[in-house]
Amino acid sequence: RQLRATEPAVSAREVLEMVTTNAAAALGQWNSLGRIRAGYLADLIAVPAVAEKGDVLENVVAFDGRIDWTMIDGRLLGVA
């Protein structure tokens, strides 16, 4: 959210790429991080998707509500 506030020209897709595929490449771990794919380590959170209210990527980046579940290293840790 801070990046979106200070750099409004950066699209939601670019923000997500910065924190996923670009971060994995910067760490030299592009073959095990940064994507949701079999064999990759996955840290995920679930956020509600509201298709009728604009761009899904924008909704994900702007989300600031309750997290329903968390996955770390591909293992589900918590379900609300």
Coordinates of N, CA and C in Angstrom, one line a residue:
R1 N 0.8 -1.2 0.0 CA 0.0 0.0 0.0 C 0.9 1.3 0.0
Q2 N 2.0 1.2 0.7 CA 2.8 2.4 0.8 C 3.4 2.7 -0.6
L3 N 3.8 1.7 -1.4 CA 4.3 2.0 -2.7 C 3.2 2.6 -3.6
R4 N 2.0 2.0 -3.5 CA 0.9 2.6 -4.3 C 0.6 4.0 -3.9
A5 N 0.8 4.4 -2.7 CA 0.5 5.7 -2.2 C 1.6 6.7 -2.7
T6 N 2.8 6.3 -2.8 CA 3.9 7.2 -3.2 C 4.2 7.1 -4.7
E7 N 3.8 6.0 -5.3 CA 4.1 5.8 -6.7 C 2.8 5.4 -7.4
P8 N 1.8 6.3 -7.6 CA 0.5 5.9 -8.1 C 0.6 5.4 -9.6
A9 N 1.6 5.7 -10.3 CA 1.7 5.3 -11.7 C 2.1 3.9 -11.9
V10 N 2.5 3.2 -10.8 CA 2.9 1.8 -10.9 C 1.6 1.0 -10.8
S11 N 1.4 0.1 -11.8 CA 0.2 -0.6 -11.9 C 0.2 -1.8 -10.8
A12 N -1.0 -2.3 -10.5 CA -1.1 -3.4 -9.6 C -0.3 -4.6 -10.1
R13 N -0.4 -4.9 -11.4 CA 0.4 -6.0 -12.0 C 1.9 -5.8 -11.7
E14 N 2.4 -4.6 -11.9 CA 3.8 -4.3 -11.6 C 4.2 -4.5 -10.2
V15 N 3.3 -4.1 -9.3 CA 3.5 -4.3 -7.8 C 3.6 -5.8 -7.5
L16 N 2.7 -6.6 -8.0 CA 2.7 -8.0 -7.8 C 4.0 -8.7 -8.4
E17 N 4.4 -8.2 -9.5 CA 5.6 -8.7 -10.1 C 6.8 -8.4 -9.3
M18 N 6.9 -7.2 -8.7 CA 8.0 -6.7 -7.9 C 8.1 -7.6 -6.7
V19 N 7.0 -8.0 -6.1 CA 7.1 -8.8 -4.8 C 7.1 -10.3 -5.1
T20 N 7.0 -10.8 -6.3 CA 7.0 -12.2 -6.6 C 8.1 -12.6 -7.5
T21 N 7.9 -12.5 -8.8 CA 8.9 -13.0 -9.8 C 10.2 -12.2 -9.7
N22 N 10.1 -10.8 -9.6 CA 11.3 -10.0 -9.6 C 12.1 -10.2 -8.3
A23 N 11.4 -10.4 -7.2 CA 12.1 -10.7 -5.9 C 12.8 -12.0 -6.0
A24 N 12.2 -13.0 -6.5 CA 12.8 -14.4 -6.7 C 14.1 -14.3 -7.6
A25 N 14.0 -13.5 -8.6 CA 15.1 -13.3 -9.5 C 16.3 -12.6 -8.8
A26 N 15.9 -11.6 -8.0 CA 16.9 -10.8 -7.3 C 17.7 -11.7 -6.3
L27 N 17.0 -12.7 -5.8 CA 17.6 -13.6 -4.8 C 18.3 -14.8 -5.5
G28 N 18.2 -14.8 -6.8 CA 18.8 -15.9 -7.5 C 18.1 -17.2 -7.3
Q29 N 16.8 -17.1 -7.0 CA 16.0 -18.3 -6.8 C 14.7 -18.4 -7.7
W30 N 14.9 -18.0 -8.9 CA 13.8 -17.9 -9.8 C 13.2 -19.3 -10.1
N31 N 14.0 -20.4 -9.8 CA 13.5 -21.7 -10.1 C 12.8 -22.4 -9.0
S32 N 12.6 -21.7 -7.8 CA 11.9 -22.2 -6.7 C 11.0 -21.2 -6.0
L33 N 11.1 -20.0 -6.3 CA 10.3 -18.9 -5.7 C 9.6 -18.0 -6.8
G34 N 8.6 -17.3 -6.3 CA 8.0 -16.3 -7.2 C 6.9 -16.7 -8.1
R35 N 6.5 -17.9 -8.0 CA 5.3 -18.4 -8.8 C 4.5 -19.4 -8.0
I36 N 3.3 -19.5 -8.4 CA 2.4 -20.5 -7.9 C 2.5 -21.7 -8.9
R37 N 3.3 -22.7 -8.5 CA 3.5 -23.8 -9.5 C 4.0 -25.0 -8.7
A38 N 3.7 -26.2 -9.1 CA 4.2 -27.4 -8.5 C 5.7 -27.4 -8.3
G39 N 6.2 -27.7 -7.2 CA 7.7 -27.7 -6.9 C 8.2 -26.4 -6.4
Y40 N 7.4 -25.3 -6.4 CA 7.9 -24.0 -5.9 C 7.5 -23.9 -4.4
L41 N 8.2 -23.1 -3.7 CA 7.8 -22.8 -2.3 C 6.8 -21.7 -2.4
A42 N 5.7 -21.9 -1.6 CA 4.6 -21.0 -1.7 C 4.3 -20.4 -0.3
D43 N 4.3 -19.1 -0.2 CA 3.8 -18.4 0.9 C 2.6 -17.5 0.4
L44 N 1.4 -17.9 0.8 CA 0.2 -17.3 0.2 C -0.7 -16.8 1.3
I45 N -1.6 -15.9 1.0 CA -2.7 -15.5 1.9 C -4.0 -15.5 1.0
A46 N -5.1 -15.7 1.6 CA -6.4 -15.7 0.8 C -7.0 -14.4 1.1
V47 N -7.4 -13.7 0.1 CA -8.2 -12.5 0.2 C -9.5 -12.6 -0.6
P48 N -10.5 -12.0 -0.2 CA -11.8 -12.1 -0.9 C -11.7 -11.5 -2.3
A49 N -12.2 -12.1 -3.3 CA -12.2 -11.5 -4.6 C -13.6 -11.0 -4.9
V50 N -13.7 -9.8 -5.3 CA -15.0 -9.2 -5.6 C -14.9 -8.8 -7.1
A51 N -15.3 -9.7 -8.0 CA -15.2 -9.5 -9.4 C -15.9 -8.3 -9.9
E52 N -17.1 -7.9 -9.3 CA -17.9 -6.8 -9.8 C -17.3 -5.5 -9.5
K53 N -16.3 -5.4 -8.6 CA -15.8 -4.1 -8.2 C -14.4 -3.9 -8.7
G54 N -14.3 -3.7 -10.0 CA -13.0 -3.3 -10.6 C -12.0 -4.4 -10.9
D55 N -10.8 -4.0 -11.0 CA -9.7 -4.9 -11.4 C -9.3 -5.8 -10.2
V56 N -9.2 -7.1 -10.4 CA -8.9 -8.1 -9.4 C -7.5 -7.8 -8.8
L57 N -6.5 -7.6 -9.7 CA -5.2 -7.3 -9.2 C -5.2 -6.1 -8.3
E58 N -5.9 -5.1 -8.7 CA -6.0 -3.8 -7.9 C -6.6 -4.1 -6.6
N59 N -7.6 -5.0 -6.5 CA -8.3 -5.3 -5.3 C -7.3 -6.1 -4.4
V60 N -6.5 -7.0 -4.9 CA -5.5 -7.7 -4.1 C -4.5 -6.8 -3.5
V61 N -3.9 -5.9 -4.3 CA -2.9 -5.0 -3.9 C -3.4 -4.0 -2.8
A62 N -4.7 -3.6 -3.0 CA -5.3 -2.6 -2.0 C -5.9 -3.2 -0.8
F63 N -6.0 -4.5 -0.7 CA -6.7 -5.2 0.4 C -6.0 -4.9 1.7
D64 N -6.9 -4.6 2.7 CA -6.4 -4.3 4.0 C -7.3 -4.9 5.1
G65 N -8.0 -6.0 4.8 CA -8.9 -6.6 5.7 C -8.4 -7.8 6.3
R66 N -9.3 -8.6 6.9 CA -9.0 -9.9 7.6 C -8.5 -10.9 6.6
I67 N -7.5 -11.7 7.0 CA -7.0 -12.8 6.1 C -7.7 -14.1 6.5
D68 N -8.2 -14.8 5.6 CA -9.0 -16.0 5.9 C -8.1 -17.2 6.1
W69 N -7.0 -17.3 5.3 CA -6.1 -18.4 5.6 C -4.7 -18.0 5.1
T70 N -3.7 -18.8 5.6 CA -2.3 -18.5 5.3 C -1.6 -19.9 4.9
M71 N -0.7 -19.8 3.9 CA 0.0 -21.0 3.5 C 1.5 -20.5 3.5
I72 N 2.4 -21.3 4.2 CA 3.8 -21.1 4.2 C 4.5 -22.3 3.7
D73 N 5.4 -22.1 2.8 CA 6.2 -23.3 2.1 C 5.2 -24.3 1.6
G74 N 4.1 -23.9 1.1 CA 3.1 -24.9 0.5 C 2.3 -25.6 1.6
R75 N 2.4 -25.3 2.8 CA 1.6 -25.9 3.9 C 0.6 -24.9 4.4
L76 N -0.7 -25.4 4.5 CA -1.7 -24.5 5.0 C -1.6 -24.5 6.5
L77 N -1.5 -23.2 7.1 CA -1.3 -23.0 8.5 C -2.5 -22.7 9.3
G78 N -3.3 -21.8 8.7 CA -4.5 -21.4 9.5 C -5.7 -21.1 8.6
V79 N -6.8 -21.5 9.1 CA -8.1 -21.2 8.4 C -9.0 -20.6 9.4
A80 N -9.5 -19.4 9.0 CA -10.4 -18.7 9.9 C -11.8 -19.4 10.0

